[in-house]
Coordinates of N, CA, C and O and ligand atoms in Angstrom, one line a residue:
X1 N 9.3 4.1 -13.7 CA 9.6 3.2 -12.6 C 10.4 2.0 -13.2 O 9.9 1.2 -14.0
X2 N 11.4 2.0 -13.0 CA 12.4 0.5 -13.5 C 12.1 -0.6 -12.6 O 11.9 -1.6 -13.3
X3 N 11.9 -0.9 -11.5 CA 11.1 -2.0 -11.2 C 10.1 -1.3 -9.8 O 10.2 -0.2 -9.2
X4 N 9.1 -2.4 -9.8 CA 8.4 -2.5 -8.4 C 9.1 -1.8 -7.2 O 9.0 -0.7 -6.8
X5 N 9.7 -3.1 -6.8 CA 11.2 -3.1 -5.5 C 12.1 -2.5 -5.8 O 12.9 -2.4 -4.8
X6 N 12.7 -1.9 -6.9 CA 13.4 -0.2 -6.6 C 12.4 1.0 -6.3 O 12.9 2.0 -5.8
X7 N 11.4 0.8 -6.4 CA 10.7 2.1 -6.8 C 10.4 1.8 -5.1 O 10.9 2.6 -4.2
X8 N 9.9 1.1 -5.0 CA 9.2 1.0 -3.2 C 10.2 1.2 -2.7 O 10.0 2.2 -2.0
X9 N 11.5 0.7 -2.5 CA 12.2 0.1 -1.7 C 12.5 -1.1 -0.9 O 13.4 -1.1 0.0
X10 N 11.5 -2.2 -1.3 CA 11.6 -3.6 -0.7 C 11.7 -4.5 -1.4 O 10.8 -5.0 -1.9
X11 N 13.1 -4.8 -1.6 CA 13.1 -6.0 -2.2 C 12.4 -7.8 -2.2 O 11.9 -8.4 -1.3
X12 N 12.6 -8.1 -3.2 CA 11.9 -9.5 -3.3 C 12.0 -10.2 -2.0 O 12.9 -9.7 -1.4
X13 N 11.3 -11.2 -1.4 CA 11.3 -12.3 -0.6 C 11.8 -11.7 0.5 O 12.4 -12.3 1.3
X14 N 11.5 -10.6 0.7 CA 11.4 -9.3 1.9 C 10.1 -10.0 2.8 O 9.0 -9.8 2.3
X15 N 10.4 -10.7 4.2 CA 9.1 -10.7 4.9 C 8.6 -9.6 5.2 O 9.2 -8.7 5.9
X16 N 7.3 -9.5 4.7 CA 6.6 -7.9 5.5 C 6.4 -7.8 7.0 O 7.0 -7.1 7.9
X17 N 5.1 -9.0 7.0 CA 4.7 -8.7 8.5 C 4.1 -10.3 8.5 O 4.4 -11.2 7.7
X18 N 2.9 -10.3 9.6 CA 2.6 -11.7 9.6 C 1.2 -11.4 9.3 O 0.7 -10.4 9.8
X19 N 0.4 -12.4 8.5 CA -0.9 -12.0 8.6 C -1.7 -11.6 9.9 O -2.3 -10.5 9.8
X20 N -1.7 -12.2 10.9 CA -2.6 -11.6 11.8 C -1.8 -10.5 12.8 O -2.1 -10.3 13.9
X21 N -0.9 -10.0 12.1 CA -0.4 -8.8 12.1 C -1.3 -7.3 12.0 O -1.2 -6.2 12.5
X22 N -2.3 -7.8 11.3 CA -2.6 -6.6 10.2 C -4.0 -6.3 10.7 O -4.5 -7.4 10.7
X23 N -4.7 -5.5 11.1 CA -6.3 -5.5 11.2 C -7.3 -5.4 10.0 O -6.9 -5.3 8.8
X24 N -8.4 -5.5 10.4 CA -9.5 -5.3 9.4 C -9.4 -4.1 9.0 O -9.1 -3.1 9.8
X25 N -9.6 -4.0 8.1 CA -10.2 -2.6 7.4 C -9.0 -1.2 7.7 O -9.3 0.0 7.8
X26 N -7.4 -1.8 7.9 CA -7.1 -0.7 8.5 C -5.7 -0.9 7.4 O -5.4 -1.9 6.7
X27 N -5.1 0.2 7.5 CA -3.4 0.1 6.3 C -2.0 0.3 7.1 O -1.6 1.2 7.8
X28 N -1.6 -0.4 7.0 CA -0.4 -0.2 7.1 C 0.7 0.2 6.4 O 0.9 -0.3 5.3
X29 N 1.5 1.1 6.8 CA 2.8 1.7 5.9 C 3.9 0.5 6.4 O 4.0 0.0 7.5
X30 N 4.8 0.2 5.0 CA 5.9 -0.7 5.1 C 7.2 0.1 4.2 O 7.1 0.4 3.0
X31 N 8.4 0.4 5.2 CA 9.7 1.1 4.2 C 10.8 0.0 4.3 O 11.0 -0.7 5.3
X32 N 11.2 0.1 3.5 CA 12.2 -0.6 3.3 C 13.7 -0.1 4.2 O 13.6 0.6 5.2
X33 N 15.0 -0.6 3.8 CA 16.0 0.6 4.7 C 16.2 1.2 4.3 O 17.1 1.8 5.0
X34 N 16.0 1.8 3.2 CA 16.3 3.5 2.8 C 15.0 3.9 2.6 O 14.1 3.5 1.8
X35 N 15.0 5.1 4.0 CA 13.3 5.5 4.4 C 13.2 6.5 3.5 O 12.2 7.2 3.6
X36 N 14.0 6.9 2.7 CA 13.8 7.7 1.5 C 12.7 7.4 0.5 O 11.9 8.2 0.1
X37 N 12.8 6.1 0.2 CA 11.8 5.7 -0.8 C 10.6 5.4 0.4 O 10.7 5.2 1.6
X38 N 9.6 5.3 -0.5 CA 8.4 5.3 -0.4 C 7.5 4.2 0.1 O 6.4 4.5 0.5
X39 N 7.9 3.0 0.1 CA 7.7 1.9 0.5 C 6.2 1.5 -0.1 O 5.7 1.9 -1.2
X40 N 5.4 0.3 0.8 CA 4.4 0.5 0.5 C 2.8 0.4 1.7 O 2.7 0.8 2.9
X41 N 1.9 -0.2 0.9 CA 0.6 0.3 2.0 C 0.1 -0.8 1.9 O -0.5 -1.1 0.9
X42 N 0.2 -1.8 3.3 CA -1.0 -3.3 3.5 C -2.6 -2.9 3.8 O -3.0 -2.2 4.7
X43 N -3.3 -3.7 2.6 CA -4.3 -3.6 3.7 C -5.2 -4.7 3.6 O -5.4 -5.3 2.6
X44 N -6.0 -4.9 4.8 CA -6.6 -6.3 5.0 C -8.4 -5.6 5.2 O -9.1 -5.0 6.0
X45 N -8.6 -6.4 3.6 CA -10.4 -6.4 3.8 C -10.6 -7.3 4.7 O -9.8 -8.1 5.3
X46 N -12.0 -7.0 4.7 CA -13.0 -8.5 4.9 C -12.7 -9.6 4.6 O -12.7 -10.4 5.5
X47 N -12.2 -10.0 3.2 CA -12.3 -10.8 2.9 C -10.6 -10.9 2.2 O -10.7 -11.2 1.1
X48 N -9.9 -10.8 2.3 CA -8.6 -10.6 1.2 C -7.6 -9.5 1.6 O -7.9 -8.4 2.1
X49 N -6.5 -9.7 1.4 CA -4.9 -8.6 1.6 C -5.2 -7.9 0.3 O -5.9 -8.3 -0.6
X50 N -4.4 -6.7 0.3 CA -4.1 -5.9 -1.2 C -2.8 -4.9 -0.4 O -2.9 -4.1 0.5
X51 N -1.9 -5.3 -1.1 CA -1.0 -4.3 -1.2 C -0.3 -3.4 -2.1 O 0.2 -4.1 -3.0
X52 N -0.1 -2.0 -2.2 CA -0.1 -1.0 -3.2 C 1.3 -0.4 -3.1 O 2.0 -0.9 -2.3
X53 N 1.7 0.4 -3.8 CA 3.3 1.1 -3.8 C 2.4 2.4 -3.5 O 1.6 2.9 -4.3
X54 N 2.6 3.0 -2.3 CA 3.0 4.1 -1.6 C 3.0 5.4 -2.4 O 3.9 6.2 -2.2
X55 N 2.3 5.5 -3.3 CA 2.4 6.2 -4.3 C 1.3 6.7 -5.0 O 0.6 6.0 -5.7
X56 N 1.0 8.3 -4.7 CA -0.4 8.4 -5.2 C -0.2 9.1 -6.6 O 0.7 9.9 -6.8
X57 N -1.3 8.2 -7.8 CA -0.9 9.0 -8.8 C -1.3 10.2 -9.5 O -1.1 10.3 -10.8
X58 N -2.0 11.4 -8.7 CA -2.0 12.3 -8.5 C -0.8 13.1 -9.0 O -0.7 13.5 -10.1
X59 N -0.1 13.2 -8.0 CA 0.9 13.9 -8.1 C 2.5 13.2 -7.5 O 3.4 13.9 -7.2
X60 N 2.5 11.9 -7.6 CA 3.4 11.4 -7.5 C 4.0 11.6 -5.9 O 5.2 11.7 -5.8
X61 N 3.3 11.6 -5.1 CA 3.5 11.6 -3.7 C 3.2 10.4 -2.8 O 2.2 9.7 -3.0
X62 N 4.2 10.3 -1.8 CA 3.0 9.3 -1.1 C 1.8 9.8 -0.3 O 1.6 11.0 -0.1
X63 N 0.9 8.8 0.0 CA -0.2 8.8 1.0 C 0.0 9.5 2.1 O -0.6 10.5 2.3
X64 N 0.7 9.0 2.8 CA 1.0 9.4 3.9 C 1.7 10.7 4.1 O 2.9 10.7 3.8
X65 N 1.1 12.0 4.8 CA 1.9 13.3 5.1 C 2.3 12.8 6.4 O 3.5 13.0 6.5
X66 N 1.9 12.4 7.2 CA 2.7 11.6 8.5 C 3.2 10.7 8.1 O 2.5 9.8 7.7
X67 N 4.8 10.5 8.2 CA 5.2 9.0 7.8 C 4.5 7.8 8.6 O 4.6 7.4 9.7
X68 N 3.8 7.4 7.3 CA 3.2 5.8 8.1 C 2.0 5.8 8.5 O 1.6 4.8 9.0
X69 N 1.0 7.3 8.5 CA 0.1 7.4 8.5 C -1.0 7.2 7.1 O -1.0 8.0 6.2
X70 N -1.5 6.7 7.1 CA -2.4 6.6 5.7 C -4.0 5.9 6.1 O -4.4 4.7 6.2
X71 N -4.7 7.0 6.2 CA -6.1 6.6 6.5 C -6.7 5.8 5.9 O -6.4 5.7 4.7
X72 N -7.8 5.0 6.5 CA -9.0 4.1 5.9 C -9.7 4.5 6.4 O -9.4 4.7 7.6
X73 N -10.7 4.9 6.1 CA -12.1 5.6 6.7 C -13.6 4.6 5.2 O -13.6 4.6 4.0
X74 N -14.4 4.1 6.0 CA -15.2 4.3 5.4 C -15.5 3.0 4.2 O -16.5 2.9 3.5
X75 N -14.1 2.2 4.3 CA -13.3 1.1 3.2 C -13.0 2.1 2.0 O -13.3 1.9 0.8
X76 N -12.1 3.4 2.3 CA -11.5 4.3 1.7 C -10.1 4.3 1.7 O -9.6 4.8 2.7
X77 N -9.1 3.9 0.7 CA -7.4 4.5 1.5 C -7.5 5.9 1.1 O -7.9 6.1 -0.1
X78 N -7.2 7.1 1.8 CA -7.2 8.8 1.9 C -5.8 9.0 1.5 O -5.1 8.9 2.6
X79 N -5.1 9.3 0.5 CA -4.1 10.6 0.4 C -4.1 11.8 0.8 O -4.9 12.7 0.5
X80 N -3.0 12.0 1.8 CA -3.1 13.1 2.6 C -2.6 14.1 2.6 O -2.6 15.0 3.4
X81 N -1.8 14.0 0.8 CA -1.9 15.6 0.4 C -3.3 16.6 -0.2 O -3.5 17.8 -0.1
X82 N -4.0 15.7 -0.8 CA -4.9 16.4 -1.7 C -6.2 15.7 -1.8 O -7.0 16.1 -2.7
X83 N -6.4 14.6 -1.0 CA -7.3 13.9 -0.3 C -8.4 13.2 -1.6 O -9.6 13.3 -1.8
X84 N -7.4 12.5 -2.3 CA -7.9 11.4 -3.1 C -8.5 10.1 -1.9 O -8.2 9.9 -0.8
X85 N -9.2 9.5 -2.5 CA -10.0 8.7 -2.0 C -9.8 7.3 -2.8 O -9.8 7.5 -4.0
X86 N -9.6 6.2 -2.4 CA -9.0 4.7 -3.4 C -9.9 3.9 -2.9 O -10.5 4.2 -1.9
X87 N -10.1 2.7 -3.5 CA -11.2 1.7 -3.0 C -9.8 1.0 -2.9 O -8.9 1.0 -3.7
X88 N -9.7 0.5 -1.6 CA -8.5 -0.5 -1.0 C -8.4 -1.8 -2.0 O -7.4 -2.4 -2.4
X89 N -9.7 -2.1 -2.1 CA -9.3 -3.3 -3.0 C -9.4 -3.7 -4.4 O -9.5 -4.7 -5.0
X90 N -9.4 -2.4 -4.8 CA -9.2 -2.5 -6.5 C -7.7 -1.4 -6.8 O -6.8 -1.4 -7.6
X91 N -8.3 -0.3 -5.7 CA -7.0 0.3 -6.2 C -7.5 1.5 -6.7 O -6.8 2.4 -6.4
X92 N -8.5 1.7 -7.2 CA -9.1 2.7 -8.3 C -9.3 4.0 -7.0 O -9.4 4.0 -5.8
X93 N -9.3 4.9 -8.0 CA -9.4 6.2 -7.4 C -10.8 6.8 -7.1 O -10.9 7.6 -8.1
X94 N -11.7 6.9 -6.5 CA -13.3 6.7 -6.4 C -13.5 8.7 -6.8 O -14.1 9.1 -7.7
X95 N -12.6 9.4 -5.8 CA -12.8 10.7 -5.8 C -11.8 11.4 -5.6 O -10.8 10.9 -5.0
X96 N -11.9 12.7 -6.0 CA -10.8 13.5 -5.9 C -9.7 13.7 -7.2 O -10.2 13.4 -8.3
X97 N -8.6 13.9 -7.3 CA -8.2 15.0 -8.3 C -7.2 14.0 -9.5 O -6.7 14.3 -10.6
X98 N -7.2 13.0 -8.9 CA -7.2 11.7 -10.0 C -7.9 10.9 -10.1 O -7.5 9.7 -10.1
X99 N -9.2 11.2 -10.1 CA -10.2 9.7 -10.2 C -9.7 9.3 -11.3 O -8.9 9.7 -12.0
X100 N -10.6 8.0 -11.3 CA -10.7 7.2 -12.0 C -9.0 6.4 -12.8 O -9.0 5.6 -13.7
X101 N -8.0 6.8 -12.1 CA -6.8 6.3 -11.7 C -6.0 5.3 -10.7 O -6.0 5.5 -9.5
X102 N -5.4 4.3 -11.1 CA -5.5 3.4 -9.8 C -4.0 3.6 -9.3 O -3.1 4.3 -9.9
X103 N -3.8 2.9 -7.8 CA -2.7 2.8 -7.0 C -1.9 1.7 -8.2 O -2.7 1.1 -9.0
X104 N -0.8 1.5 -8.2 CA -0.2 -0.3 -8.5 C 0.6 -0.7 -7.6 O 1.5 -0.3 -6.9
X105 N -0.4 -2.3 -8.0 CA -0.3 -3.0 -7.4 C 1.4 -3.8 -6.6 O 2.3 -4.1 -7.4
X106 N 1.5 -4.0 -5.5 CA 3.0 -4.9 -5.5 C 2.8 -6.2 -5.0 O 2.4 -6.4 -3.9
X107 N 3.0 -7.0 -5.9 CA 3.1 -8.5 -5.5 C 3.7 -9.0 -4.2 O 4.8 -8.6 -3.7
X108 N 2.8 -9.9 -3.9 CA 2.8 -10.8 -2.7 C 2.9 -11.9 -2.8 O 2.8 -12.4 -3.9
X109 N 3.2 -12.7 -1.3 CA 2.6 -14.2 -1.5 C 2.6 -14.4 0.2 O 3.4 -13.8 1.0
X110 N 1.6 -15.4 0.5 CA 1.8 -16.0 1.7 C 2.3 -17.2 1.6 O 2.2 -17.9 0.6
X111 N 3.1 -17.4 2.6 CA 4.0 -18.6 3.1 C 4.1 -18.4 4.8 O 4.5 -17.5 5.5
X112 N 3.4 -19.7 5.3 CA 3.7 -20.2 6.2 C 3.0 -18.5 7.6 O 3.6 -18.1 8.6
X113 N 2.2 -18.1 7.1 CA 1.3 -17.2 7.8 C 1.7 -15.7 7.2 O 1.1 -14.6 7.1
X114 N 3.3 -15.9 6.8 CA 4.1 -14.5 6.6 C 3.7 -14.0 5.2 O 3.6 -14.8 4.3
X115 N 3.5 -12.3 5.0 CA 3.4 -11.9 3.8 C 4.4 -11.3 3.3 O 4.9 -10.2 3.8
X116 N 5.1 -12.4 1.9 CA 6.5 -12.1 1.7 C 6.5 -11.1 0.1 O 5.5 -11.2 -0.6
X117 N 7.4 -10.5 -0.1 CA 7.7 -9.5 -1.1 C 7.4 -10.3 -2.8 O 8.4 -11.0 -2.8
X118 N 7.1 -10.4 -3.5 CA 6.8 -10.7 -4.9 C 6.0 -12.0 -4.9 O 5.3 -12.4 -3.9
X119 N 6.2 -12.7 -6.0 CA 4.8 -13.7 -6.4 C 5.5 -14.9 -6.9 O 4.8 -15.8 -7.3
Ligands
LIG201 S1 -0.9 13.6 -4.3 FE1 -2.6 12.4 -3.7 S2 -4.3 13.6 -4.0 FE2 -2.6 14.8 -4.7

């Protein structure tokens, strides 16, 4: 990966979305404008945002076999090739055929309610 925002496709100081954009416990897919790349996956705990590059390291696929689809079940993010299982808010791979492997991470920041692209 030569950077973050090549690899996703969203460049720096890219507004994502707005925080109360986003629901509890649920992910959202974000692509950049070349829906080629992979983009990435918001998601909002209980308590805190985490967002990941779209990228399971499994097998180097994204999450999502429906574009933009990427399950939370359970405070699980699900890869929906081969049905790894991630703790949303560490990242780590709980089960399945890369445990103990994590998502990485892509930097954020809030400003002014909005969640913008690097730190
Ligand atoms: S690519 Fe994600 S589990 Fe295989």
């Amino acid at each position: 990966m030569h950077n973050i925002y090549e690899a996703t496709g969203i460049m720096k100081n890219t507004k994502l979305c707005k925080v109360e954009d986003l629901k509890e416990e649920k992910a959202l897919v974000i692509k950049g404008d070349n829906k080629y790349l992979p983009g990435i996956i918001i998601y909002k705990g209980t308590t805190s945002i985490h967002i990941w590059y779209n990228n399971c390291p499994h097998a180097n696929l994204t999450l999502d076999l429906i574009e933009g689809k990427v399950q939370s079940k359970n405070n699980d993010l699900l890869c929906a090739n081969h049905g790894a299982k991630f703790n949303p808010e560490t990242g780590e791979c709980m089960k399945g055929p890369c445990k103990n492997s994590f998502l990485t991470i892509f930097p954020f920041k809030i400003i002014n309610n909005y969640l913008i692209a690097g730190n």
